[in-house]
PDB file of C-alpha atoms in Angstrom:
ATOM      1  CA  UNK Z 442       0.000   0.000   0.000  1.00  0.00           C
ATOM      2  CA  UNK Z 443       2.753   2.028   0.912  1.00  0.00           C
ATOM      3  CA  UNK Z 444       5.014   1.653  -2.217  1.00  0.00           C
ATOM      4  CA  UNK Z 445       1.573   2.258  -5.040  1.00  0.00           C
ATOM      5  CA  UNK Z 446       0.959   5.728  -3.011  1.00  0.00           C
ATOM      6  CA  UNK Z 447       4.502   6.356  -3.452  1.00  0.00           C
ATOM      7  CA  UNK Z 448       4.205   5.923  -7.249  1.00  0.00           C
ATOM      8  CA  UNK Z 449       0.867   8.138  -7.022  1.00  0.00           C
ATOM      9  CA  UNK Z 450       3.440  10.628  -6.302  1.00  0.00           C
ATOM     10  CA  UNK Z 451       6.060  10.541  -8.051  1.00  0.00           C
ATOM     11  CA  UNK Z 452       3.783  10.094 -11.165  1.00  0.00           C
ATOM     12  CA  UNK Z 453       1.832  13.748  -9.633  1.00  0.00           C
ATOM     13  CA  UNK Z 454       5.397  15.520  -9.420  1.00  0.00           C
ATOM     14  CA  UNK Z 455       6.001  14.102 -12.888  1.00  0.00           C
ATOM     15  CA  UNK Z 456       2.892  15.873 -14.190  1.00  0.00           C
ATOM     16  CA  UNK Z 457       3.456  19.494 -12.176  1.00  0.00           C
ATOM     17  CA  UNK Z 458       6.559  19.563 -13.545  1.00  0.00           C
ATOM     18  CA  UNK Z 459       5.566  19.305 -17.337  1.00  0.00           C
ATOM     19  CA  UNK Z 460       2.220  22.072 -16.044  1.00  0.00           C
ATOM     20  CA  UNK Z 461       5.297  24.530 -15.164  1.00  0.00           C
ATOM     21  CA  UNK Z 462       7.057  24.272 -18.650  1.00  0.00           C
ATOM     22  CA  UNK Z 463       5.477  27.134 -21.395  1.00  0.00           C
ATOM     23  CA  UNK Z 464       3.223  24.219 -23.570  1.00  0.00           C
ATOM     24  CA  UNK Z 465       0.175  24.644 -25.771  1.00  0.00           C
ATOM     25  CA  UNK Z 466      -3.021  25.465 -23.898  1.00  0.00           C
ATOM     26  CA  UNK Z 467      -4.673  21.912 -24.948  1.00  0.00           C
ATOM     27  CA  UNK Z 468      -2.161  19.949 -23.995  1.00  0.00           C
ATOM     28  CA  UNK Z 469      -1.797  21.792 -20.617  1.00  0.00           C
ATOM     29  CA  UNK Z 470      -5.563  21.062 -20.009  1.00  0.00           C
ATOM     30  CA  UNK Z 471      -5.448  17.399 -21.474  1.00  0.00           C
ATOM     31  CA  UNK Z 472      -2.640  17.071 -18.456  1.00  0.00           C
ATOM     32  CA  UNK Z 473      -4.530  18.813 -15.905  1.00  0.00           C
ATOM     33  CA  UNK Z 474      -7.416  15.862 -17.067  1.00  0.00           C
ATOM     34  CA  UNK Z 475      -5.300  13.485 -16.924  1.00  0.00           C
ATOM     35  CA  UNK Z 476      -3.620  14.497 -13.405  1.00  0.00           C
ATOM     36  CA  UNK Z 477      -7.390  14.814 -11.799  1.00  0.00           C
ATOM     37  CA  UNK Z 478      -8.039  10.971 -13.411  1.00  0.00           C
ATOM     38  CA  UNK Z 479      -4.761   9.992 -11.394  1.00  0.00           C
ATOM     39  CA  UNK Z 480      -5.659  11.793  -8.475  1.00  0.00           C
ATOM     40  CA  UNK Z 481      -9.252  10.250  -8.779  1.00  0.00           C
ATOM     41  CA  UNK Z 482      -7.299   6.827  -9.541  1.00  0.00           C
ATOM     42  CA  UNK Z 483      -5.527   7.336  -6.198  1.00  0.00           C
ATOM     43  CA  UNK Z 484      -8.036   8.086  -4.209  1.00  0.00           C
ATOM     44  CA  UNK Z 485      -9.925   5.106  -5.241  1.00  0.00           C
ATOM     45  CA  UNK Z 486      -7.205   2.807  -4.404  1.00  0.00           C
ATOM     46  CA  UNK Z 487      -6.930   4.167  -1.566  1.00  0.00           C
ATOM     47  CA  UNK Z 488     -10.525   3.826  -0.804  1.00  0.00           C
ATOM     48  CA  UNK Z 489      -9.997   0.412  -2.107  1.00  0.00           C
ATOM     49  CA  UNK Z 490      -7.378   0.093   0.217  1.00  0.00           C
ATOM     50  CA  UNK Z 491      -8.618   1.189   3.201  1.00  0.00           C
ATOM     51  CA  UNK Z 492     -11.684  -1.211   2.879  1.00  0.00           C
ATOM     52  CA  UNK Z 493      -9.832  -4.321   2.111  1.00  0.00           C
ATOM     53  CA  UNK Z 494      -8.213  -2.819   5.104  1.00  0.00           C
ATOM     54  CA  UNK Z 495     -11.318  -2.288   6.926  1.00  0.00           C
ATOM     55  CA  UNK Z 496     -12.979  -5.286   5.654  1.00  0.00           C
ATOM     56  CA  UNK Z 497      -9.845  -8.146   7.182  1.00  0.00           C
ATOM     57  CA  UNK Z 498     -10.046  -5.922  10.631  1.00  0.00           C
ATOM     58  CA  UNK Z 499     -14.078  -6.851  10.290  1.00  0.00           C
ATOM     59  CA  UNK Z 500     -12.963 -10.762   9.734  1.00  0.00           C
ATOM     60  CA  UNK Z 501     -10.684 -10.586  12.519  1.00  0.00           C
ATOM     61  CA  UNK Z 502     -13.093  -8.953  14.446  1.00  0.00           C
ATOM     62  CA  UNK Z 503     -16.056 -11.430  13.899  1.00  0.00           C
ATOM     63  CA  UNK Z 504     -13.320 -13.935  14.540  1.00  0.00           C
ATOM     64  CA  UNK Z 505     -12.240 -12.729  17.660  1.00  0.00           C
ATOM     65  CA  UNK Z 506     -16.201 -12.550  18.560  1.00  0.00           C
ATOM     66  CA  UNK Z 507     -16.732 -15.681  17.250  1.00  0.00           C
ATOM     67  CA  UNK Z 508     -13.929 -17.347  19.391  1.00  0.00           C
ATOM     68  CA  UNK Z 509     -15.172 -14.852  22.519  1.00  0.00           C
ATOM     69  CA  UNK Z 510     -19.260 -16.665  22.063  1.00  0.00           C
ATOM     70  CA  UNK Z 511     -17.554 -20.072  21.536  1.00  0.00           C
ATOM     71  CA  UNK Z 512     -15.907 -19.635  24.998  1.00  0.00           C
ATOM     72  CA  UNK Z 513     -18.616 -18.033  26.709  1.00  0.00           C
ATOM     73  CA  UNK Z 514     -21.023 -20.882  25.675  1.00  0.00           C
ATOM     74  CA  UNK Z 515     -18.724 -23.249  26.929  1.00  0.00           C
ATOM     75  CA  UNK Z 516     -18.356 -21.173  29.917  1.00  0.00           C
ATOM     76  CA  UNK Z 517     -22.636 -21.388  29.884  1.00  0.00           C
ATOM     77  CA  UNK Z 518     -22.273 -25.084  29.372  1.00  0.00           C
ATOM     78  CA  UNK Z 519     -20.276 -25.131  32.409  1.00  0.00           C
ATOM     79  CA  UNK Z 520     -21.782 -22.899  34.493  1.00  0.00           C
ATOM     80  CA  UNK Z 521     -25.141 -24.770  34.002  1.00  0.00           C
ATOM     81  CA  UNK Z 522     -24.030 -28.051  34.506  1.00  0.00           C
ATOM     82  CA  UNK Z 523     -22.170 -26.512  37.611  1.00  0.00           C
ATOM     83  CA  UNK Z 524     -25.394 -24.981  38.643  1.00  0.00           C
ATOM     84  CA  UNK Z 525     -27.289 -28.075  37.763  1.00  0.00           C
ATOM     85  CA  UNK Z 526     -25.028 -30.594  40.357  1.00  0.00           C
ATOM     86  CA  UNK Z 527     -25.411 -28.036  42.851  1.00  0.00           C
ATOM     87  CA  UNK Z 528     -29.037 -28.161  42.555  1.00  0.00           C
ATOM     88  CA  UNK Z 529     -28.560 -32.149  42.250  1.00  0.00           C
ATOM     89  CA  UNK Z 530     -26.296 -32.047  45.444  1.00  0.00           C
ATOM     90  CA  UNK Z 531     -28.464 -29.704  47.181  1.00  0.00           C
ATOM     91  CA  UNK Z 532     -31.719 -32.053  46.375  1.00  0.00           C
ATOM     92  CA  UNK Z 533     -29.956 -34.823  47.469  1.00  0.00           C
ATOM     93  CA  UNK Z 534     -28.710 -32.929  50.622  1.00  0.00           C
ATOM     94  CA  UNK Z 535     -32.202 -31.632  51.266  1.00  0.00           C
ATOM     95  CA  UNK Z 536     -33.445 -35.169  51.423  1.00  0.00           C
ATOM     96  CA  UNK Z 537     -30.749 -36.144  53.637  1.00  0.00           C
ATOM     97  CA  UNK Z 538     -31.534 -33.233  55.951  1.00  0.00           C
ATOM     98  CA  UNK Z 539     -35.475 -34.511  56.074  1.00  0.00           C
ATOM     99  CA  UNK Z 540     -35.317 -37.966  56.511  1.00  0.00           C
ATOM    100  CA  UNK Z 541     -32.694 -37.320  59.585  1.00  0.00           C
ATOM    101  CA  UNK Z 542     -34.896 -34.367  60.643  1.00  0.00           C
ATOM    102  CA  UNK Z 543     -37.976 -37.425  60.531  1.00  0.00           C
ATOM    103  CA  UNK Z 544     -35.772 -39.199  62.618  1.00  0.00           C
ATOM    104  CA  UNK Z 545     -34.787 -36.960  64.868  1.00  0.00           C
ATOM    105  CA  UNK Z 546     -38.222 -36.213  65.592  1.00  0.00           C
ATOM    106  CA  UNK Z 547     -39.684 -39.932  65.969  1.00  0.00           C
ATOM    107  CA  UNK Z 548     -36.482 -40.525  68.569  1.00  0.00           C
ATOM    108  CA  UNK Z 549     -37.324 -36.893  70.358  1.00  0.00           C
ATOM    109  CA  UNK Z 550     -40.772 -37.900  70.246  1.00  0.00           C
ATOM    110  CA  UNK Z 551     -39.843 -41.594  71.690  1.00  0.00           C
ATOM    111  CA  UNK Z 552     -37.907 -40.067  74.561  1.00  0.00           C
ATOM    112  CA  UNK Z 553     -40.631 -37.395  75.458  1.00  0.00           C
ATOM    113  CA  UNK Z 554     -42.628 -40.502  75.682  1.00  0.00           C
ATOM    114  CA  UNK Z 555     -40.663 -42.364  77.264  1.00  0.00           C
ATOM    115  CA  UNK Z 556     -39.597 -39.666  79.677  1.00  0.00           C
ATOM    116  CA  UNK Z 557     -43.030 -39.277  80.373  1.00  0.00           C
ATOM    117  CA  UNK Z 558     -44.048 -42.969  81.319  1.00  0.00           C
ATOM    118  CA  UNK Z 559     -40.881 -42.126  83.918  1.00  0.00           C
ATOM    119  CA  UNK Z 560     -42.183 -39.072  85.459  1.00  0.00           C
ATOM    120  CA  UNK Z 561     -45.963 -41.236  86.285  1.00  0.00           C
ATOM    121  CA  UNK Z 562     -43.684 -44.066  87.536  1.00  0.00           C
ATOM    122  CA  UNK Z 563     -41.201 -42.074  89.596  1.00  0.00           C
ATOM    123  CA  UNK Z 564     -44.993 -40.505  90.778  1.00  0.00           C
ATOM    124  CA  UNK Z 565     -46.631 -43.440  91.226  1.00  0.00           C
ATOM    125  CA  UNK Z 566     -43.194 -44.921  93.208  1.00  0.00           C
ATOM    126  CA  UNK Z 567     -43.175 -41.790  95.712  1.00  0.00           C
ATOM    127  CA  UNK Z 568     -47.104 -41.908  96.410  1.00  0.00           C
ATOM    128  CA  UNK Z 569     -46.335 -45.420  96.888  1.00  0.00           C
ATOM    129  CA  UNK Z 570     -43.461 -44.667  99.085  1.00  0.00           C
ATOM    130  CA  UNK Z 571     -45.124 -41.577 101.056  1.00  0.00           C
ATOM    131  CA  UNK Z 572     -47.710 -44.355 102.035  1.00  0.00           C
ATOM    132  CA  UNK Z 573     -45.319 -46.838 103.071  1.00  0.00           C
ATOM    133  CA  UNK Z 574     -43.601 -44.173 104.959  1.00  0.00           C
ATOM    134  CA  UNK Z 575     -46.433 -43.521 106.784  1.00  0.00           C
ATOM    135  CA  UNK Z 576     -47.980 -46.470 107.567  1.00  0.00           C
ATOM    136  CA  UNK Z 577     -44.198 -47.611 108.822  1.00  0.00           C
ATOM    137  CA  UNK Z 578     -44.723 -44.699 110.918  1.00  0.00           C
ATOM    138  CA  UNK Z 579     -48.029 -46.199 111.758  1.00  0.00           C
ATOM    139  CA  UNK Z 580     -46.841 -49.415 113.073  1.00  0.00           C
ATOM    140  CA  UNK Z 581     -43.740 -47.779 114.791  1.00  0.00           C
ATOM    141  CA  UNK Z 582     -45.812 -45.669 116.953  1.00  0.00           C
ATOM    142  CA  UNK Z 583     -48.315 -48.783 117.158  1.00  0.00           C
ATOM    143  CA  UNK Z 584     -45.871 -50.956 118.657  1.00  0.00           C
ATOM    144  CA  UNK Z 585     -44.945 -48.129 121.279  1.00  0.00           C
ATOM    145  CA  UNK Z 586     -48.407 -48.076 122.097  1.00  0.00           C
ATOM    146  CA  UNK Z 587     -47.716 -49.709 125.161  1.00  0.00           C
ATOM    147  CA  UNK Z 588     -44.620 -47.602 126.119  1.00  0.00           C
ATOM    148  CA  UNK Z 589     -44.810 -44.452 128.567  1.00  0.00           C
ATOM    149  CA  UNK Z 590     -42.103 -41.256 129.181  1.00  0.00           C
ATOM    150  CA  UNK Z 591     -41.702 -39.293 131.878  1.00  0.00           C
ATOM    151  CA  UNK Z 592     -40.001 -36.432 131.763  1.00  0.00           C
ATOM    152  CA  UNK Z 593     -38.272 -34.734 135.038  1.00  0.00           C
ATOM    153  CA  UNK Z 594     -37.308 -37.393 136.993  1.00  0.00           C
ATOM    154  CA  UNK Z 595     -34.465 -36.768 138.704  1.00  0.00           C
ATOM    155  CA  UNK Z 596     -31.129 -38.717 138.372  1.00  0.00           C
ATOM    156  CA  UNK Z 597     -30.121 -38.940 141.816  1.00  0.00           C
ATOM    157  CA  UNK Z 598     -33.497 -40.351 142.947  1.00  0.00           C
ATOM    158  CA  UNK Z 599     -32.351 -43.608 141.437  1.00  0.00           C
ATOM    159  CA  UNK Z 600     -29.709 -43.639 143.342  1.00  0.00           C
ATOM    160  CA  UNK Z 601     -29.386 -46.922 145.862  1.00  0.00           C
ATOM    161  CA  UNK Z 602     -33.123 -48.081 144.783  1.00  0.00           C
ATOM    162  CA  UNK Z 603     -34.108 -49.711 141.692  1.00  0.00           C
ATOM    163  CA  UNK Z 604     -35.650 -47.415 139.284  1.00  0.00           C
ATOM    164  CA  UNK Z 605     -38.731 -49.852 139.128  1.00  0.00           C
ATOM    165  CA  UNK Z 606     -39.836 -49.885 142.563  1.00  0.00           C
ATOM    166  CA  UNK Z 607     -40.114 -46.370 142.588  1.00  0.00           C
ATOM    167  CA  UNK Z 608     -42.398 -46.192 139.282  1.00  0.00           C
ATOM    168  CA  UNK Z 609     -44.814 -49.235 140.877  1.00  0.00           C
ATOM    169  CA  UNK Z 610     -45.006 -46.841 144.067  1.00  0.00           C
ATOM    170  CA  UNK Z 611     -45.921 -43.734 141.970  1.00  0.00           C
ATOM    171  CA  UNK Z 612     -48.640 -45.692 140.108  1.00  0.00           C
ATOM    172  CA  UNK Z 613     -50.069 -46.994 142.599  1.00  0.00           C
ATOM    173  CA  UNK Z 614     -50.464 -43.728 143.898  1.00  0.00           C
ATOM    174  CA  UNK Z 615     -52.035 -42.545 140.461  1.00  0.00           C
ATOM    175  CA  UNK Z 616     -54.030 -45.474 140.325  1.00  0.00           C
ATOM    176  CA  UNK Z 617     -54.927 -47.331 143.494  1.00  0.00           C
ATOM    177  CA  UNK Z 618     -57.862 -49.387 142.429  1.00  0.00           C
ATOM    178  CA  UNK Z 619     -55.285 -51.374 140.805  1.00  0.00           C
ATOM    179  CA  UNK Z 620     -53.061 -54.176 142.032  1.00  0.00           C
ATOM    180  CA  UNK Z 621     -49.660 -52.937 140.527  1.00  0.00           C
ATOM    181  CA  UNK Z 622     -47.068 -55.438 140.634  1.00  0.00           C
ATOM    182  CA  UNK Z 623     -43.573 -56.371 138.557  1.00  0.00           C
ATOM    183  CA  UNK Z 624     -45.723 -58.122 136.439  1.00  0.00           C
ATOM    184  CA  UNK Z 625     -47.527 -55.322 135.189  1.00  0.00           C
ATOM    185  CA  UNK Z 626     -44.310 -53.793 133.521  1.00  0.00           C
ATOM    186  CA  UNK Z 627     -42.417 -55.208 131.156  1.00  0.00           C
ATOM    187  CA  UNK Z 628     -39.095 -52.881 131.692  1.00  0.00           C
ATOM    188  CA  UNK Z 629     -38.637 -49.857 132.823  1.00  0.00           C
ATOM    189  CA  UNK Z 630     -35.390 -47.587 132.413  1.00  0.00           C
ATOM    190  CA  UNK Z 631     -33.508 -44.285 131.254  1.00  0.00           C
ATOM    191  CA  UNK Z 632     -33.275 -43.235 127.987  1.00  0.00           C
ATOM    192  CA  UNK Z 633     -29.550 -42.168 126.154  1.00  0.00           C
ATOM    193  CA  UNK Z 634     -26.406 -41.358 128.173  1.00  0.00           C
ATOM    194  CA  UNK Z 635     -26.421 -39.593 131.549  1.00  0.00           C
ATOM    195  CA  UNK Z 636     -25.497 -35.456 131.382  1.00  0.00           C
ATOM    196  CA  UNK Z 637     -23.876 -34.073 134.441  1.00  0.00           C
ATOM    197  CA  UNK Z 638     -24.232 -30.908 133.423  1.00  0.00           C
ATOM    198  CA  UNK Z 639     -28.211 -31.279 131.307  1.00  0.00           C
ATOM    199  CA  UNK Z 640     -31.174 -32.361 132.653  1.00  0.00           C
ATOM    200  CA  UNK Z 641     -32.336 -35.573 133.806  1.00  0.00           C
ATOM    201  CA  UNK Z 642     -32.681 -38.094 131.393  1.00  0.00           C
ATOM    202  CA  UNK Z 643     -36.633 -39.558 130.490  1.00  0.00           C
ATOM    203  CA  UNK Z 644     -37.577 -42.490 132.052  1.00  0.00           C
ATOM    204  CA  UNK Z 645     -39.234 -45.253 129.331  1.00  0.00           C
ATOM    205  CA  UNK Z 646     -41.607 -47.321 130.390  1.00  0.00           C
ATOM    206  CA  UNK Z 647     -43.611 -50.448 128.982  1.00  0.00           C
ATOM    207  CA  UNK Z 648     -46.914 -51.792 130.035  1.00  0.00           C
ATOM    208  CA  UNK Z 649     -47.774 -55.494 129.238  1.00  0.00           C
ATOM    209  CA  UNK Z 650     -51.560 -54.522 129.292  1.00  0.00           C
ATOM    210  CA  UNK Z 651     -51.923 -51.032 127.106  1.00  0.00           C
ATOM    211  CA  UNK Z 652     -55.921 -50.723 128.951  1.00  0.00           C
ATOM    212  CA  UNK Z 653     -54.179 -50.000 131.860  1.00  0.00           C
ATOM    213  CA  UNK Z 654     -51.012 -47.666 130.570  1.00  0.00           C
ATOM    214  CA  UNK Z 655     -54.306 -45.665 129.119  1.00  0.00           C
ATOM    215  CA  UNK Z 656     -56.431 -45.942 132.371  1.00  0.00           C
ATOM    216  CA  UNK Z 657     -53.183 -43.782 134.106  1.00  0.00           C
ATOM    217  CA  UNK Z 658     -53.358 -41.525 131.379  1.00  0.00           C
ATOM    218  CA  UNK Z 659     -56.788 -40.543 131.518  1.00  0.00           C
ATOM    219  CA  UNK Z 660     -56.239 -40.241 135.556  1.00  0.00           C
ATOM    220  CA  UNK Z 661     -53.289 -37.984 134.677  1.00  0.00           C
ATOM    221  CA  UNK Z 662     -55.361 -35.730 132.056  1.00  0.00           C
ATOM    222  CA  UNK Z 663     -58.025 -35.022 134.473  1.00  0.00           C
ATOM    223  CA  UNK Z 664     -55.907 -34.631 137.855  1.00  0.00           C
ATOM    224  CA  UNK Z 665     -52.366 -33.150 136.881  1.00  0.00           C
ATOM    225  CA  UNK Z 666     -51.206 -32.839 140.322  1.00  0.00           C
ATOM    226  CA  UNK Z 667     -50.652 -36.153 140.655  1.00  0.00           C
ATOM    227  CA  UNK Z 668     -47.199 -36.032 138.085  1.00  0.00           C
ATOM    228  CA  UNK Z 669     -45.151 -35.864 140.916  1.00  0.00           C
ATOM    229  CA  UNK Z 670     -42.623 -37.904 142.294  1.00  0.00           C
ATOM    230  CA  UNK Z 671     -40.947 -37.287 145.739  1.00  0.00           C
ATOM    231  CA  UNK Z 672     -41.828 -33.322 144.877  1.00  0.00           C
ATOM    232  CA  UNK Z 673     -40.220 -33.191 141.671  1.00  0.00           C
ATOM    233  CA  UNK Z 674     -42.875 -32.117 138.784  1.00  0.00           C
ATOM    234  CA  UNK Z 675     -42.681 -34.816 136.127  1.00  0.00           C
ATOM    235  CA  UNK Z 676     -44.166 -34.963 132.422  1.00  0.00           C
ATOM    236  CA  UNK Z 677     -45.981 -38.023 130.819  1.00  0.00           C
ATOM    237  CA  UNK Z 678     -45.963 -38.823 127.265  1.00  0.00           C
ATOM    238  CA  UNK Z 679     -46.785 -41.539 124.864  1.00  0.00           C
ATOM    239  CA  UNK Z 680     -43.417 -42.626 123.267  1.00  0.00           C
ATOM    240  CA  UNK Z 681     -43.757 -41.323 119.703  1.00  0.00           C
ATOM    241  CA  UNK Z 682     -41.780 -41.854 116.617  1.00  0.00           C
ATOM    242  CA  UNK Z 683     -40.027 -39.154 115.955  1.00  0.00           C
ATOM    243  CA  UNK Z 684     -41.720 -38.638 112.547  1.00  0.00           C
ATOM    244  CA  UNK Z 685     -44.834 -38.120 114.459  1.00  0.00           C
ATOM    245  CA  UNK Z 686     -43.237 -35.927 117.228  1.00  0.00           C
ATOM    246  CA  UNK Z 687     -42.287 -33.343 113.920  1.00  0.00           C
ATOM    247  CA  UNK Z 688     -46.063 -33.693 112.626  1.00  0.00           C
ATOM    248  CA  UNK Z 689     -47.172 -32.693 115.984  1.00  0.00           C
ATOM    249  CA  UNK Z 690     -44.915 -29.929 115.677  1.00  0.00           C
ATOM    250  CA  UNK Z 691     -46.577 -28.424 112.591  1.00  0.00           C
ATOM    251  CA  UNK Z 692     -49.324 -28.832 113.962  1.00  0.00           C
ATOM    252  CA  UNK Z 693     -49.107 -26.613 117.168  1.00  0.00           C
ATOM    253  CA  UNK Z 694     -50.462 -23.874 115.773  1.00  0.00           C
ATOM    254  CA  UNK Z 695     -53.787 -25.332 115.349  1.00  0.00           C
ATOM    255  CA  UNK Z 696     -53.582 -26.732 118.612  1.00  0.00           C
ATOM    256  CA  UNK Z 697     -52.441 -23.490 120.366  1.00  0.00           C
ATOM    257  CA  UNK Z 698     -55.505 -21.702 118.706  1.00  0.00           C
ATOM    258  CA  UNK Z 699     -57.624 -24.870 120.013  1.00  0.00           C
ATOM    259  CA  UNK Z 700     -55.981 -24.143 123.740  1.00  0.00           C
ATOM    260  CA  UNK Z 701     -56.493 -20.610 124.033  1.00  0.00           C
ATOM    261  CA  UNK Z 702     -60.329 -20.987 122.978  1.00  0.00           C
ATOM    262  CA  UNK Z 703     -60.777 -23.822 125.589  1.00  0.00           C
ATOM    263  CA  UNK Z 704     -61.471 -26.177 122.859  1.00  0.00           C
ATOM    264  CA  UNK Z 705     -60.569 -30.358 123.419  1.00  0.00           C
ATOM    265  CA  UNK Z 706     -59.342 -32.205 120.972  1.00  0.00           C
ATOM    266  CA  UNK Z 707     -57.189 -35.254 120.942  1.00  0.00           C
ATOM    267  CA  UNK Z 708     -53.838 -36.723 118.722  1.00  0.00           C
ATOM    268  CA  UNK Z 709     -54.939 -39.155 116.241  1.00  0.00           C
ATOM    269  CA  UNK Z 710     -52.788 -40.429 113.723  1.00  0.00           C
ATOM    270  CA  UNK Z 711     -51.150 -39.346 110.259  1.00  0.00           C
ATOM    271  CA  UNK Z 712     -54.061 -39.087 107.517  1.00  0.00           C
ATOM    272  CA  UNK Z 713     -52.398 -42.690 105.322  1.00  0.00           C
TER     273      UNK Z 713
END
């Protein structure tokens, strides 16, 4: 392209220089229509030119866009059979996530169950238990139906004379339509380990025949001056478990109010 413009010009030099020489009028204008023809010649291979120029930038062009959608679609292929196994593995992972989920909640729903059933047996067990508990406490206070405390006796009387003959003289004081003998008692003694220094220690005592441990304590509730002994004031009580003792307890309240409006009542036992 280069060398034919080259030519163009040297050819148009070629022509200006034969216009500058003193020539004929018709041959000066037969050059000037020849040197527009070459000038129109040029410019049409230039045009020429420039669109064959034009023309392989367009073909490399389409090429290179041609190459550029051949990659993209494989880039599209790609990308949706990427997108597609993600979908696959996210199906598959979705399902995987259920039936576990399914699982999860028949096991969660097999241990609420279960832990249910648990909590009515561990209730049932303790009702049972509470029961037992009390009706042990029932036949523990049942079997010291017969036994008797008194409280206030003092330690030193004791001294040099058998405990028991001085509780068969103090009965029969209570009591003297009765006969009192050895006999009537089946032992008789102090209760836990002497205490210099605390008071005296109670004084157990058990009846073979409960009518008449109850026949003294009726005589007792209705004449109070008779619990003494040798002019000490002494207590009586029935010997009580001691889980009855603490529902005794809660209940003196009650019982206080009961005092102070001069009501009676009387101790039963635990409601089983």
């Amino acid at each position: 392209m280069s060398r034919g413009r080259s030519k163009e010009k040297d050819i148009q030099q070629a022509w200006r220089r034969e216009l500058s020489r003193d020539r004929p009028s018709d041959k000066t204008a037969a050059c000037l229509v020849c040197l527009e023809k070459v000038e129109m010649a040029t410019k049409n291979q230039e045009n020429l030119e420039y669109k064959e120029a034009i023309s392989q930038i367009q073909k490399t062009l389409m090429g290179a866009i041609g190459e550029l959608k051949g990659i993209i679609q494989k880039n599209e292929q790609k990308l949706e059979q990427q997108i597609s196994d993600l979908k696959e593995d996210n199906k598959s992972l979705k399902e995987l996530v259920t039936n576990q989920m399914k699982e999860m909640d028949i096991k969660v729903n097999r241990v609420r169950e279960q832990a249910r059933m648990n909590t009515k047996r561990i209730y049932e067990q303790e009702k049972k238990t509470k029961k037992l508990d009390k009706k042990t406490v029932y036949l523990e206070d049942h079997s010291r139906w017969q036994n008797l405390r008194l409280r206030g006796i003092p330690e030193n009387l004791s001294e040099g004379k058998e405990l028991t003959e001085i509780i068969l003289q103090w009965v029969q004081k209570v009591l003297p339509e009765i006969q009192w003998t050895r006999f009537d008692l089946e032992r008789c003694h102090r209760v836990g380990r002497r205490n210099l220094k605390g008071p005296p220690r109670d004084v157990l005592i058990r009846f073979f025949n409960v009518r008449k441990k109850q026949e003294l304590m009726n005589v007792l509730r209705l004449k109070p001056e008779l619990l003494k002994i040798q002019d000490a004031a002494i207590q009586a009580f029935n010997d009580l478990s001691e889980q009855t003792i603490a529902w005794r307890r809660e209940m003196k309240l009650i019982t206080t109010i009961l005092r102070d409006k001069s009501i009676k009542y009387s101790w039963g036992t635990q409601f089983l």
